Coordinates of C-alpha atoms and ligand atoms in Angstrom, one line a residue:
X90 CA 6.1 12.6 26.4
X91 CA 8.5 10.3 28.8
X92 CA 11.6 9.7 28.4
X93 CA 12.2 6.2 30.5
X94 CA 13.2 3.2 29.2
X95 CA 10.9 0.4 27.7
X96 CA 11.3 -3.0 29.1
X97 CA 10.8 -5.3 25.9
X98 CA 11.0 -8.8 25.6
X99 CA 11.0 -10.0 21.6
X100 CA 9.9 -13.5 20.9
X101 CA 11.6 -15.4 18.0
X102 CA 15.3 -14.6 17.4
X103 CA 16.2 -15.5 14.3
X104 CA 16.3 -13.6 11.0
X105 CA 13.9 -11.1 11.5
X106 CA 13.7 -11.3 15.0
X107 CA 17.5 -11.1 15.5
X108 CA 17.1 -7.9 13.6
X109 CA 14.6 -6.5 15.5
X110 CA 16.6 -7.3 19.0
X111 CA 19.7 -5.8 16.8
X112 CA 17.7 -2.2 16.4
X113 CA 16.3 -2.2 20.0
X114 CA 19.5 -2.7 21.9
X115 CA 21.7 -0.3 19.3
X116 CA 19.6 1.8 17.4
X117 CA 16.6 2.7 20.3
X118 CA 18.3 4.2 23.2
X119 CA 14.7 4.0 25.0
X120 CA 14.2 0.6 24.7
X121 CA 16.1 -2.2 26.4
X122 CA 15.4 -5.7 25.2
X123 CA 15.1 -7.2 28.7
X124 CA 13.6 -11.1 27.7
X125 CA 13.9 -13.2 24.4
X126 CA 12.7 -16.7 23.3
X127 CA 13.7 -19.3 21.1
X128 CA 12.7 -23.1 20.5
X129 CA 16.6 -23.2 19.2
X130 CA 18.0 -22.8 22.8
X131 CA 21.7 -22.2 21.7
X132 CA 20.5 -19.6 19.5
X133 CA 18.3 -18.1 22.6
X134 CA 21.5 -18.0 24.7
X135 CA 23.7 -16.3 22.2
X136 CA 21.5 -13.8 21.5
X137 CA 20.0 -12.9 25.2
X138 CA 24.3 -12.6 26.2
X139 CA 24.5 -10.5 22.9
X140 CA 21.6 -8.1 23.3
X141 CA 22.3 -8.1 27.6
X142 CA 18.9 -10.1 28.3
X143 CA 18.5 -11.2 31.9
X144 CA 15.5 -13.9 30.9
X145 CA 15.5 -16.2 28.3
X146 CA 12.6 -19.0 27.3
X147 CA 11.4 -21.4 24.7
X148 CA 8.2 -20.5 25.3
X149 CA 6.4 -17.0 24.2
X150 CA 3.7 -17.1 27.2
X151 CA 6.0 -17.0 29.6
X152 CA 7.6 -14.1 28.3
X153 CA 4.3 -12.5 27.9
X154 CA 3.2 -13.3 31.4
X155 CA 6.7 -12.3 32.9
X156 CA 6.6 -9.3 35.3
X157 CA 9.7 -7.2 34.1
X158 CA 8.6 -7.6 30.5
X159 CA 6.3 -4.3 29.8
X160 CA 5.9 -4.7 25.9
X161 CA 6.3 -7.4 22.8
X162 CA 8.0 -8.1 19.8
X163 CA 6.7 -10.7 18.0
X164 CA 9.0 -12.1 15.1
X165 CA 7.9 -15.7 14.9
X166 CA 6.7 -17.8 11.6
X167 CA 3.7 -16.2 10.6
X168 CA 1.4 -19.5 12.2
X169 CA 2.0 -18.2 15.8
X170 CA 1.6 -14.0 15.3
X171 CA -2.3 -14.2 16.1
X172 CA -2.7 -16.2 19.4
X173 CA 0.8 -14.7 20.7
X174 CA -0.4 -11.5 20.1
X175 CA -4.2 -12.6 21.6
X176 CA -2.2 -13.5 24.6
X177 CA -0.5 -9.9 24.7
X178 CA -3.7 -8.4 24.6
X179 CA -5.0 -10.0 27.2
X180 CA -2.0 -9.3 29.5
X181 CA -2.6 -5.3 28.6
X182 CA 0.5 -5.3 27.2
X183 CA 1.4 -3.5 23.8
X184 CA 3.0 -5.5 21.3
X185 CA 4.5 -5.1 17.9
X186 CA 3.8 -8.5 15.7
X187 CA 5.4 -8.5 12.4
X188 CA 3.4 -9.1 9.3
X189 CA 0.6 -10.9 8.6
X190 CA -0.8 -11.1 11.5
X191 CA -2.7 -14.1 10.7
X192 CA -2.7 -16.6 8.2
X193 CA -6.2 -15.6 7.4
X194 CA -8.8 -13.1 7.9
X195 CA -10.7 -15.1 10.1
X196 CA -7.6 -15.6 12.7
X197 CA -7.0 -11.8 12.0
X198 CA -10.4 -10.6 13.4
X199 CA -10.1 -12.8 16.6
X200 CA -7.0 -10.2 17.4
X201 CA -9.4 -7.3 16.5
X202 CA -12.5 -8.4 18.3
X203 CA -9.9 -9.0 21.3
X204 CA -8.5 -5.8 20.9
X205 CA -11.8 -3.5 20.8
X206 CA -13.0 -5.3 23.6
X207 CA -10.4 -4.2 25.5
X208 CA -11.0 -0.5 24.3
X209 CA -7.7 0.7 23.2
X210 CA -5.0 -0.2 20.9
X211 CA -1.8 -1.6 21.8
X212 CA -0.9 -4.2 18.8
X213 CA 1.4 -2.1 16.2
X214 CA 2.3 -3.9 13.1
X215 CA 5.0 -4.7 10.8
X216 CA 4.1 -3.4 7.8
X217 CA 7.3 -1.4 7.5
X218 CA 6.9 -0.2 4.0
X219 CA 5.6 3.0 5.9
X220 CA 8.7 3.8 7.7
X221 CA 10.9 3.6 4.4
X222 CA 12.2 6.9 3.3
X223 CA 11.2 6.3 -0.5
X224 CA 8.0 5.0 0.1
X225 CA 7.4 7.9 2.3
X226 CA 8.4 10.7 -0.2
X227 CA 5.8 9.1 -2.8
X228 CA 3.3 9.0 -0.2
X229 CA 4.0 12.7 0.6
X230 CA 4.3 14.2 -2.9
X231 CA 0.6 12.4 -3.8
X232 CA -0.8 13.6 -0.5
X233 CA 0.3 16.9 -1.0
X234 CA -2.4 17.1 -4.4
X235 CA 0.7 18.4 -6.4
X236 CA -0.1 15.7 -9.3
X237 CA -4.2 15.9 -8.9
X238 CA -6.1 13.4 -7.5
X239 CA -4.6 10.0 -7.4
X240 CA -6.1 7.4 -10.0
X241 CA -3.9 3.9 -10.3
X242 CA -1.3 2.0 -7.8
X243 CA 1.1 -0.2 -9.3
X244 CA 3.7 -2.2 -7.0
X245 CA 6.5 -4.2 -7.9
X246 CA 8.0 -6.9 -5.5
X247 CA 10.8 -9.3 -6.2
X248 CA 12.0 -11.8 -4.0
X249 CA 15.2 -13.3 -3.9
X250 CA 16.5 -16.7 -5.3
X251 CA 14.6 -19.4 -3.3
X252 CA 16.0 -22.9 -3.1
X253 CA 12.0 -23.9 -2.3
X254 CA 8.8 -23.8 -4.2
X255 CA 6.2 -21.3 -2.3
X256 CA 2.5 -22.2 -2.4
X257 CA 0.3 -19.8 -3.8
X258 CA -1.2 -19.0 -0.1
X259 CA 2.1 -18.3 1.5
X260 CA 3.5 -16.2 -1.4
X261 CA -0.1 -14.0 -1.4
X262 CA -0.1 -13.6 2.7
X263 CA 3.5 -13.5 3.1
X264 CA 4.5 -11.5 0.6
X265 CA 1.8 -9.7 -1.2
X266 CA 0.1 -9.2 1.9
X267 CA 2.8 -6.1 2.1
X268 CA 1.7 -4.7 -1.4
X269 CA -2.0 -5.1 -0.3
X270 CA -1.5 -2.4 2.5
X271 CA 1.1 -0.1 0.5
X272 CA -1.9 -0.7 -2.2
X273 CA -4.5 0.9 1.2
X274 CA -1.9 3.2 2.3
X275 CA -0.6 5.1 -0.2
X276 CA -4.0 5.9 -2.0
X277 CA -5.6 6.2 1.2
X278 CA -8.9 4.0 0.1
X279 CA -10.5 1.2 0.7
X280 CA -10.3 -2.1 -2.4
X281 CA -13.4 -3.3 -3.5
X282 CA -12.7 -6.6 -6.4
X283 CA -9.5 -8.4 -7.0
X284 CA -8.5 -10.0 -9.4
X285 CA -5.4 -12.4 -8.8
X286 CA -3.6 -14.8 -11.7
X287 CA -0.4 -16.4 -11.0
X288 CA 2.0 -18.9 -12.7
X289 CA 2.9 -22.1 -10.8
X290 CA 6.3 -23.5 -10.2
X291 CA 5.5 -26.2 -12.0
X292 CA 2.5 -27.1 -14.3
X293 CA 1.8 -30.2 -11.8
X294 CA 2.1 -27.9 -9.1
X295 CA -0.9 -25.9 -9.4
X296 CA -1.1 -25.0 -5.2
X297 CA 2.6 -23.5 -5.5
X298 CA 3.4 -19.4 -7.0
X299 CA 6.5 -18.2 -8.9
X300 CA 4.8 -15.2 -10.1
X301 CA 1.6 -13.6 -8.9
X302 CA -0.4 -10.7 -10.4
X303 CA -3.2 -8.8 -9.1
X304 CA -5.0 -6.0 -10.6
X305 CA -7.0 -3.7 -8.3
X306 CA -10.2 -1.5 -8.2
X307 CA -10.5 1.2 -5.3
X308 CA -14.2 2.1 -3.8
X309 CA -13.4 5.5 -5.4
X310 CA -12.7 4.6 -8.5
X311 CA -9.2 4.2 -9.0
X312 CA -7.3 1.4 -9.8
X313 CA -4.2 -0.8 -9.4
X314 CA -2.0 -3.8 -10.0
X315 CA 0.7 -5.8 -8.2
X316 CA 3.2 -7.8 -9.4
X317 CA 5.1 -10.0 -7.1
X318 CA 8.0 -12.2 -8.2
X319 CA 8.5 -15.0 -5.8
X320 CA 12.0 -16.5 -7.0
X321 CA 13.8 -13.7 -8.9
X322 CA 16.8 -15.5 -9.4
X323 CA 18.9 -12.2 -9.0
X324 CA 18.1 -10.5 -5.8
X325 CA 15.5 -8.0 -4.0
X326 CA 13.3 -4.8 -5.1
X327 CA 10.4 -3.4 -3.9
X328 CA 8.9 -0.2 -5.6
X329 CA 6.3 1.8 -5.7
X330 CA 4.6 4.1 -8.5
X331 CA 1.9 6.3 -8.2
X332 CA -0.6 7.8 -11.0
X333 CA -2.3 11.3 -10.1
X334 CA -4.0 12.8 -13.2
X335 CA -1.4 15.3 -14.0
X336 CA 2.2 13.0 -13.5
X337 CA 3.6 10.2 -11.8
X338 CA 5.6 9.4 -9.3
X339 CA 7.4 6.6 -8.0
X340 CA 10.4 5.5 -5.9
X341 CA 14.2 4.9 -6.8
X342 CA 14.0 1.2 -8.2
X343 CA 17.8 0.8 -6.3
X344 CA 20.1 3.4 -4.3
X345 CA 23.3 2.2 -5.3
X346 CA 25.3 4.1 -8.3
X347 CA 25.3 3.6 -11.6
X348 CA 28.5 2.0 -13.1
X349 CA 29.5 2.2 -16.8
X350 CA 32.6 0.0 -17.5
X351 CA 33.5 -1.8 -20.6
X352 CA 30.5 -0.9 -22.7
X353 CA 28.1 -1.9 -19.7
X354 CA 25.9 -0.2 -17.0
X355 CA 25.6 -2.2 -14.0
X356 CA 24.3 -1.3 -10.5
X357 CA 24.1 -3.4 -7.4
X358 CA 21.0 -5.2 -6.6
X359 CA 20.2 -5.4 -2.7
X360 CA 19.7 -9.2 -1.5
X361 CA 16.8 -8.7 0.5
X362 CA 14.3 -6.9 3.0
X363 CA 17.3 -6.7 5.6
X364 CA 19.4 -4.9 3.3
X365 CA 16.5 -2.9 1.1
X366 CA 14.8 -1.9 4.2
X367 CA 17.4 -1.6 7.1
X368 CA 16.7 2.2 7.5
X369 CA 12.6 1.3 7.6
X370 CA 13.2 -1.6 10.1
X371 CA 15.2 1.3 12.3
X372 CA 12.7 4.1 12.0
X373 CA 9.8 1.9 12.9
X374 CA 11.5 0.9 15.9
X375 CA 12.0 4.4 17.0
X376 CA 8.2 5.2 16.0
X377 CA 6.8 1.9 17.7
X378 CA 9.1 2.8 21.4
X379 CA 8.0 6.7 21.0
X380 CA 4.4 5.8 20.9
X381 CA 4.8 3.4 24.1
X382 CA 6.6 6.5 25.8
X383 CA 4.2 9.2 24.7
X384 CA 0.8 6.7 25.1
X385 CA -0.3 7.5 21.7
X386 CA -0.7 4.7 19.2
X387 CA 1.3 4.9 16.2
X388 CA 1.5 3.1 12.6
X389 CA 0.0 0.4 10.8
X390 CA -2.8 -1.2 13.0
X391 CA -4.4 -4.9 13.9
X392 CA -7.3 -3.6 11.8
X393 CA -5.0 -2.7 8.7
X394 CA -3.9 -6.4 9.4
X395 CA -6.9 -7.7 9.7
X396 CA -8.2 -5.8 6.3
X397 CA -5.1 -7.1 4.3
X398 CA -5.6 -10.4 5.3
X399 CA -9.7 -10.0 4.3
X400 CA -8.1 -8.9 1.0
X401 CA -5.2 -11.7 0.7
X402 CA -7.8 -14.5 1.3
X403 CA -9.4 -13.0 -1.6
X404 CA -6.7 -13.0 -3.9
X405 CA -5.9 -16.5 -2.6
X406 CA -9.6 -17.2 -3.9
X407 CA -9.6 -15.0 -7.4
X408 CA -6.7 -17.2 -8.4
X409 CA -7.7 -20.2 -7.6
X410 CA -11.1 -19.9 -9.9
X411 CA -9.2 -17.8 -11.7
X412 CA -12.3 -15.1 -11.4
X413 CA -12.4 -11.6 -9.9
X414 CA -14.2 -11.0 -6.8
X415 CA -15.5 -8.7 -4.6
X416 CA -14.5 -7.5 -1.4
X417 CA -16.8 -6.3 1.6
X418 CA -14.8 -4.4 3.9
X419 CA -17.1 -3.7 7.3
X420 CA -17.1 -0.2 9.4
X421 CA -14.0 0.4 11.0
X422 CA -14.3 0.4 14.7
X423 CA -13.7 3.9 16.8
X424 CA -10.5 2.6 18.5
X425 CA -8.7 2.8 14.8
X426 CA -8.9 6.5 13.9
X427 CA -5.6 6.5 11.4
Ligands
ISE26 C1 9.3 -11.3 3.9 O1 8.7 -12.0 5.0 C2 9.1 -9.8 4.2 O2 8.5 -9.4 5.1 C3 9.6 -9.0 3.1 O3 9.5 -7.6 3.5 C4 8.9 -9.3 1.9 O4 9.3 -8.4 0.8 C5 9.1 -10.7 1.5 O5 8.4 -11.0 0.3 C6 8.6 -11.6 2.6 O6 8.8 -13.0 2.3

Protein backbone atom coordinates (compact mmCIF):
# COMPACT_ATOMS: atom_id res chain seq x y z
CA UNK A 1 0.00 0.00 0.00
CA UNK A 2 1.39 3.68 -0.95
CA UNK A 3 0.90 6.35 0.68
CA UNK A 4 1.48 9.30 -2.25
CA UNK A 5 -0.90 11.54 -3.37
CA UNK A 6 -3.41 11.04 -6.30
CA UNK A 7 -3.40 13.57 -8.94
CA UNK A 8 -7.29 13.84 -9.90
CA UNK A 9 -8.89 15.94 -12.22
CA UNK A 10 -13.02 15.80 -11.74
CA UNK A 11 -15.08 16.78 -14.72
CA UNK A 12 -18.35 18.55 -14.12
CA UNK A 13 -18.49 20.94 -11.10
CA UNK A 14 -21.73 21.53 -10.13
CA UNK A 15 -23.98 19.82 -7.66
CA UNK A 16 -22.61 16.53 -7.50
CA UNK A 17 -19.52 17.23 -8.90
CA UNK A 18 -18.83 20.30 -6.58
CA UNK A 19 -19.35 17.66 -3.90
CA UNK A 20 -17.21 15.28 -5.05
CA UNK A 21 -14.14 18.09 -5.53
CA UNK A 22 -15.53 19.18 -1.81
CA UNK A 23 -14.56 15.51 -0.36
CA UNK A 24 -11.33 15.13 -2.35
CA UNK A 25 -9.69 18.42 -1.36
CA UNK A 26 -11.05 18.17 2.56
CA UNK A 27 -12.07 14.87 3.43
CA UNK A 28 -9.13 12.59 1.28
CA UNK A 29 -5.87 13.72 2.42
CA UNK A 30 -4.35 11.38 -0.46
CA UNK A 31 -5.99 12.85 -3.18
CA UNK A 32 -5.39 16.34 -4.60
CA UNK A 33 -7.88 17.55 -7.08
CA UNK A 34 -5.20 18.88 -9.54
CA UNK A 35 -7.67 19.76 -12.91
CA UNK A 36 -11.54 20.57 -13.19
CA UNK A 37 -13.93 21.29 -16.12
CA UNK A 38 -16.98 23.10 -16.61
CA UNK A 39 -18.98 24.42 -19.77
CA UNK A 40 -20.10 27.29 -17.07
CA UNK A 41 -16.65 28.96 -17.09
CA UNK A 42 -17.28 31.28 -14.01
CA UNK A 43 -18.34 28.37 -12.15
CA UNK A 44 -14.96 26.46 -13.45
CA UNK A 45 -12.90 29.38 -12.13
CA UNK A 46 -14.53 29.57 -8.74
CA UNK A 47 -14.26 26.21 -8.03
CA UNK A 48 -10.53 25.33 -9.55
CA UNK A 49 -9.36 28.79 -6.96
CA UNK A 50 -11.57 26.97 -4.24
CA UNK A 51 -10.32 23.40 -4.42
CA UNK A 52 -6.41 24.87 -5.43
CA UNK A 53 -6.66 23.50 -9.18
CA UNK A 54 -3.75 24.60 -11.37
CA UNK A 55 -5.79 23.61 -14.82
CA UNK A 56 -9.04 24.36 -15.62
CA UNK A 57 -11.17 23.40 -19.08
CA UNK A 58 -14.50 23.30 -20.72
CA UNK A 59 -13.74 20.45 -22.26
CA UNK A 60 -13.45 16.70 -20.51
CA UNK A 61 -10.81 15.32 -23.18
CA UNK A 62 -8.48 17.58 -22.47
CA UNK A 63 -8.49 16.83 -18.94
CA UNK A 64 -8.37 13.26 -19.68
CA UNK A 65 -5.50 13.63 -22.06
CA UNK A 66 -3.57 16.10 -19.69
CA UNK A 67 -0.26 14.85 -18.33
CA UNK A 68 -0.42 15.82 -14.57
CA UNK A 69 -3.95 14.42 -14.33
CA UNK A 70 -3.39 10.57 -13.15
CA UNK A 71 -7.18 9.63 -12.47
CA UNK A 72 -11.05 10.87 -13.15
CA UNK A 73 -14.07 11.90 -11.63
CA UNK A 74 -16.77 12.04 -13.68
CA UNK A 75 -19.87 14.01 -12.37
CA UNK A 76 -21.48 15.17 -15.63
CA UNK A 77 -25.39 14.73 -16.70
CA UNK A 78 -25.83 11.22 -17.14
CA UNK A 79 -25.61 11.68 -21.41
CA UNK A 80 -21.83 12.11 -21.25
CA UNK A 81 -20.70 9.30 -18.32
CA UNK A 82 -20.20 6.50 -21.16
CA UNK A 83 -17.90 8.06 -23.90
CA UNK A 84 -16.03 10.24 -21.08
CA UNK A 85 -15.37 7.32 -19.35
CA UNK A 86 -14.52 5.20 -22.92
CA UNK A 87 -12.06 7.95 -23.33
CA UNK A 88 -10.43 7.26 -19.70
CA UNK A 89 -10.14 3.87 -20.52
CA UNK A 90 -8.42 4.35 -23.36
CA UNK A 91 -5.91 6.73 -21.74
CA UNK A 92 -5.22 3.83 -18.90
CA UNK A 93 -6.41 5.97 -16.59
CA UNK A 94 -8.78 4.91 -13.66
CA UNK A 95 -11.82 6.74 -13.27
CA UNK A 96 -14.68 7.01 -10.97
CA UNK A 97 -18.07 7.99 -13.20
CA UNK A 98 -21.07 8.61 -11.12
CA UNK A 99 -24.27 6.66 -11.71
CA UNK A 100 -25.63 5.33 -14.49
CA UNK A 101 -23.19 4.94 -16.50
CA UNK A 102 -25.12 5.03 -19.55
CA UNK A 103 -28.33 5.93 -20.55
CA UNK A 104 -28.80 2.37 -21.65
CA UNK A 105 -27.44 -1.00 -21.64
CA UNK A 106 -26.26 -0.92 -24.98
CA UNK A 107 -24.02 2.43 -24.25
CA UNK A 108 -23.15 0.54 -20.88
CA UNK A 109 -21.47 -2.57 -22.59
CA UNK A 110 -19.36 -0.36 -25.00
CA UNK A 111 -17.53 0.74 -21.56
CA UNK A 112 -17.30 -2.97 -20.62
CA UNK A 113 -16.22 -4.40 -23.87
CA UNK A 114 -13.58 -1.43 -23.70
CA UNK A 115 -12.66 -2.16 -20.44
CA UNK A 116 -11.94 -6.18 -20.75
CA UNK A 117 -10.17 -5.45 -23.69
CA UNK A 118 -7.85 -3.64 -21.95
CA UNK A 119 -7.53 -6.48 -19.20
CA UNK A 120 -7.97 -4.77 -15.95
CA UNK A 121 -10.41 -2.66 -14.28
CA UNK A 122 -10.02 0.89 -13.60
CA UNK A 123 -13.73 2.47 -13.90
CA UNK A 124 -15.20 2.53 -10.13
CA UNK A 125 -18.79 3.58 -9.95
CA UNK A 126 -21.15 5.66 -8.10
CA UNK A 127 -23.41 3.61 -6.68
CA UNK A 128 -22.80 4.94 -3.23
CA UNK A 129 -25.62 3.17 -1.42
CA UNK A 130 -22.66 0.69 -0.52
CA UNK A 131 -20.59 3.03 1.34
CA UNK A 132 -23.57 4.22 3.56
CA UNK A 133 -23.31 3.16 7.11
CA UNK A 134 -27.09 1.89 7.35
CA UNK A 135 -27.12 0.21 4.24
CA UNK A 136 -24.06 -1.47 5.18
CA UNK A 137 -25.21 -2.83 8.64
CA UNK A 138 -28.33 -4.50 6.75
CA UNK A 139 -26.00 -5.85 4.38
CA UNK A 140 -23.82 -7.20 7.15
CA UNK A 141 -26.52 -8.58 9.57
CA UNK A 142 -28.08 -10.75 6.27
CA UNK A 143 -24.71 -11.81 5.22
CA UNK A 144 -23.77 -12.93 8.49
CA UNK A 145 -26.96 -15.91 8.10
CA UNK A 146 -28.22 -14.67 11.56
CA UNK A 147 -31.95 -14.34 10.06
CA UNK A 148 -31.63 -17.60 7.56
CA UNK A 149 -31.36 -17.31 4.11
CA UNK A 150 -32.59 -14.22 2.51
CA UNK A 151 -35.93 -14.44 0.61
CA UNK A 152 -37.56 -10.73 -0.51
CA UNK A 153 -35.84 -7.10 -1.06
CA UNK A 154 -38.04 -4.26 -0.67
CA UNK A 155 -36.61 -0.57 -1.30
CA UNK A 156 -38.14 2.63 -0.75
CA UNK A 157 -36.88 5.87 -2.56
CA UNK A 158 -38.41 9.29 -2.35
CA UNK A 159 -37.22 12.13 -4.13
CA UNK A 160 -37.61 15.54 -3.28
CA UNK A 161 -40.19 18.25 -4.46
CA UNK A 162 -39.47 18.73 -8.31
CA UNK A 163 -40.59 21.87 -10.00
CA UNK A 164 -40.32 19.43 -13.44
CA UNK A 165 -42.19 16.46 -14.66
CA UNK A 166 -39.55 13.40 -15.05
CA UNK A 167 -40.14 10.91 -17.98
CA UNK A 168 -40.56 7.60 -17.14
CA UNK A 169 -36.92 6.69 -18.70
CA UNK A 170 -35.01 9.21 -16.69
CA UNK A 171 -36.87 8.47 -13.34
CA UNK A 172 -36.14 4.44 -13.92
CA UNK A 173 -32.15 5.08 -15.03
CA UNK A 174 -31.69 7.96 -12.86
CA UNK A 175 -33.14 7.00 -9.99
CA UNK A 176 -34.23 3.47 -9.76
CA UNK A 177 -31.17 2.51 -11.43
CA UNK A 178 -29.74 2.88 -7.63
CA UNK A 179 -32.47 0.48 -6.15
CA UNK A 180 -31.78 -1.97 -9.09
CA UNK A 181 -28.06 -2.55 -7.74
CA UNK A 182 -29.02 -2.25 -3.85
CA UNK A 183 -31.75 -4.88 -5.22
CA UNK A 184 -28.13 -7.13 -6.72
CA UNK A 185 -26.11 -6.15 -3.83
CA UNK A 186 -27.62 -6.73 -0.86
CA UNK A 187 -29.10 -10.23 -1.84
CA UNK A 188 -26.08 -11.00 -3.65
CA UNK A 189 -28.09 -12.57 -6.85
CA UNK A 190 -28.65 -12.14 -10.05
CA UNK A 191 -32.79 -10.66 -11.31
CA UNK A 192 -34.35 -12.63 -13.71
CA UNK A 193 -38.25 -10.83 -14.68
CA UNK A 194 -39.44 -7.45 -13.83
CA UNK A 195 -42.25 -6.22 -13.63
CA UNK A 196 -42.49 -2.22 -13.67
CA UNK A 197 -46.01 -0.14 -13.35
CA UNK A 198 -45.93 3.47 -12.74
CA UNK A 199 -48.40 6.46 -12.61
CA UNK A 200 -47.80 9.49 -14.93
CA UNK A 201 -47.67 13.09 -14.04
CA UNK A 202 -50.40 13.61 -15.91
CA UNK A 203 -52.95 11.24 -17.71
CA UNK A 204 -51.92 13.02 -21.17
CA UNK A 205 -48.53 12.51 -20.12
CA UNK A 206 -48.13 8.97 -20.45
CA UNK A 207 -43.91 9.15 -21.27
CA UNK A 208 -43.52 11.17 -17.82
CA UNK A 209 -43.20 9.11 -13.88
CA UNK A 210 -44.40 10.43 -10.57
CA UNK A 211 -44.45 7.16 -9.03
CA UNK A 212 -42.86 3.90 -10.18
CA UNK A 213 -43.13 0.38 -8.80
CA UNK A 214 -41.33 -2.71 -9.60
CA UNK A 215 -41.67 -5.96 -8.23
CA UNK A 216 -38.71 -8.41 -8.55
CA UNK A 217 -37.86 -12.22 -8.91
CA UNK A 218 -34.17 -13.38 -8.12
CA UNK A 219 -32.58 -16.50 -10.18
CA UNK A 220 -32.72 -18.17 -6.75
CA UNK A 221 -35.94 -17.72 -5.96
CA UNK A 222 -36.38 -14.81 -3.93
CA UNK A 223 -38.11 -11.89 -4.54
CA UNK A 224 -38.53 -8.10 -4.37
CA UNK A 225 -40.19 -4.80 -5.00
CA UNK A 226 -39.21 -1.13 -5.37
CA UNK A 227 -41.04 1.74 -4.93
CA UNK A 228 -39.68 5.02 -6.08
CA UNK A 229 -41.47 8.30 -5.52
CA UNK A 230 -40.29 10.81 -8.02
CA UNK A 231 -41.88 14.22 -6.52
CA UNK A 232 -42.51 13.60 -2.85
CA UNK A 233 -43.49 16.94 -2.13
CA UNK A 234 -41.80 16.78 1.46
CA UNK A 235 -38.26 15.89 1.15
CA UNK A 236 -35.67 12.77 0.71
CA UNK A 237 -35.59 8.93 2.10
CA UNK A 238 -34.01 6.06 0.96
CA UNK A 239 -34.35 2.72 2.80
CA UNK A 240 -33.81 -0.54 2.73
CA UNK A 241 -35.48 -3.80 4.24
CA UNK A 242 -34.52 -7.15 4.12
CA UNK A 243 -36.61 -10.55 4.57
CA UNK A 244 -34.46 -13.75 5.76
CA UNK A 245 -36.79 -16.63 6.81
CA UNK A 246 -36.51 -16.12 10.45
CA UNK A 247 -36.79 -11.86 10.80
CA UNK A 248 -36.29 -8.81 9.11
CA UNK A 249 -34.17 -6.22 8.92
CA UNK A 250 -34.01 -2.87 7.67
CA UNK A 251 -32.36 0.54 7.94
CA UNK A 252 -33.37 3.71 10.18
CA UNK A 253 -36.10 5.34 7.84
CA UNK A 254 -34.37 8.95 9.26
CA UNK A 255 -31.45 9.80 11.89
CA UNK A 256 -32.70 12.79 13.27
CA UNK A 257 -34.63 12.64 16.90
CA UNK A 258 -37.86 12.22 17.59
CA UNK A 259 -39.82 15.37 18.89
CA UNK A 260 -43.09 15.29 20.82
CA UNK A 261 -44.46 18.79 21.39
CA UNK A 262 -48.02 19.86 21.56
CA UNK A 263 -49.76 16.53 21.05
CA UNK A 264 -47.36 15.88 17.97
CA UNK A 265 -44.35 13.70 16.91
CA UNK A 266 -42.31 15.30 14.35
CA UNK A 267 -38.85 14.42 13.07
CA UNK A 268 -36.74 16.19 10.45
CA UNK A 269 -36.82 14.91 6.94
CA UNK A 270 -33.30 15.26 5.11
CA UNK A 271 -33.70 17.35 1.62
CA UNK A 272 -31.75 15.17 -0.47
CA UNK A 273 -28.86 12.66 -1.40
CA UNK A 274 -26.25 15.50 -0.36
CA UNK A 275 -27.61 15.58 3.04
CA UNK A 276 -28.98 11.71 3.41
CA UNK A 277 -25.82 10.43 2.01
CA UNK A 278 -22.96 12.97 2.97
CA UNK A 279 -21.15 10.28 5.11
CA UNK A 280 -21.54 7.62 1.95
CA UNK A 281 -20.30 10.24 -0.59
CA UNK A 282 -17.05 10.62 2.04
CA UNK A 283 -16.37 6.96 2.60
CA UNK A 284 -16.53 6.11 -1.09
CA UNK A 285 -14.05 8.73 -1.75
CA UNK A 286 -11.69 7.30 0.75
CA UNK A 287 -12.39 3.63 -0.62
CA UNK A 288 -12.14 4.77 -4.44
CA UNK A 289 -8.35 6.92 -3.58
CA UNK A 290 -7.22 3.69 -1.31
CA UNK A 291 -7.79 1.34 -4.10
CA UNK A 292 -5.74 3.68 -6.65
CA UNK A 293 -2.97 3.75 -3.87
CA UNK A 294 -2.91 0.02 -3.04
CA UNK A 295 -3.72 -1.08 -7.06
CA UNK A 296 -6.52 -3.18 -6.08
CA UNK A 297 -9.97 -2.46 -7.55
CA UNK A 298 -12.57 -1.61 -5.13
CA UNK A 299 -16.54 -1.18 -5.20
CA UNK A 300 -19.25 -1.19 -7.46
CA UNK A 301 -17.95 -2.06 -11.07
CA UNK A 302 -18.61 -0.94 -15.02
CA UNK A 303 -20.20 -4.45 -15.10
CA UNK A 304 -22.61 -3.80 -12.13
CA UNK A 305 -23.36 -0.66 -14.24
CA UNK A 306 -23.70 -2.27 -17.17
CA UNK A 307 -26.11 -5.08 -15.52
CA UNK A 308 -28.33 -2.28 -13.84
CA UNK A 309 -28.69 -0.58 -16.92
CA UNK A 310 -29.64 -4.26 -18.74
CA UNK A 311 -32.19 -4.34 -15.94
CA UNK A 312 -33.51 -0.44 -16.09
CA UNK A 313 -34.05 -0.76 -19.91
CA UNK A 314 -36.22 -3.58 -18.89
CA UNK A 315 -38.20 -1.89 -16.43
CA UNK A 316 -38.40 1.00 -18.93
CA UNK A 317 -39.94 -1.79 -21.33
CA UNK A 318 -42.34 -3.75 -18.58
CA UNK A 319 -44.04 -0.48 -18.00
CA UNK A 320 -44.47 0.68 -21.07
CA UNK A 321 -46.55 -2.74 -22.20
CA UNK A 322 -47.37 -2.83 -18.92
CA UNK A 323 -46.18 -6.73 -18.95
CA UNK A 324 -43.47 -8.54 -17.00
CA UNK A 325 -40.38 -9.60 -18.72
CA UNK A 326 -37.49 -11.49 -18.59
CA UNK A 327 -34.08 -10.68 -18.12
CA UNK A 328 -30.93 -12.58 -19.62
CA UNK A 329 -28.03 -11.67 -17.72
CA UNK A 330 -24.67 -13.13 -19.73
CA UNK A 331 -21.40 -14.68 -17.89
CA UNK A 332 -19.64 -12.21 -16.13
CA UNK A 333 -16.17 -11.64 -17.50
CA UNK A 334 -12.88 -12.74 -15.24
CA UNK A 335 -11.73 -9.12 -14.82
CA UNK A 336 -14.95 -8.55 -12.33
CA UNK A 337 -14.36 -11.00 -9.53
CA UNK A 338 -16.58 -9.00 -6.73
C1 LIG B 1 -29.84 11.41 -7.99
O1 LIG B 1 -29.18 11.63 -9.20
C2 LIG B 1 -29.04 10.49 -7.14
O2 LIG B 1 -28.08 9.91 -7.52
C3 LIG B 1 -29.66 10.18 -5.84
O3 LIG B 1 -28.86 9.34 -5.07
C4 LIG B 1 -30.98 9.52 -6.11
O4 LIG B 1 -31.59 9.16 -4.91
C5 LIG B 1 -31.87 10.43 -6.92
O5 LIG B 1 -33.08 9.80 -7.17
C6 LIG B 1 -31.18 10.76 -8.23
O6 LIG B 1 -32.00 11.63 -8.99
Amino acid sequence: MSDRTIKVGVIGTGGMGGRHIHNLTNEVSAAQVVAVVDVDEARQQTVARACGATYAFTDGYELISHPAVEAVLIATPDRFHAQLTQACIAAGKPVFCEKPLATSAAGAYQVVEAEVSGGRRLVQLGFMREYDPAHVKVKRIIDSGALGQAIGFRGVHINPPSSEPHSLEDVITNSVVHDIHSARWMMGDEITKVYASYVPVNPNQPDTARYVLVQLHYRNGSIGQIECNADSGYGYEVDVQMTGETGTVQTNALQSALVSRANARSQWVEEDWLQRFDTAYILEAKAWIGSLQSGTPTGPSAWDGYVAMIIADACVESAQRGQPLTVKIFERPAIYTR
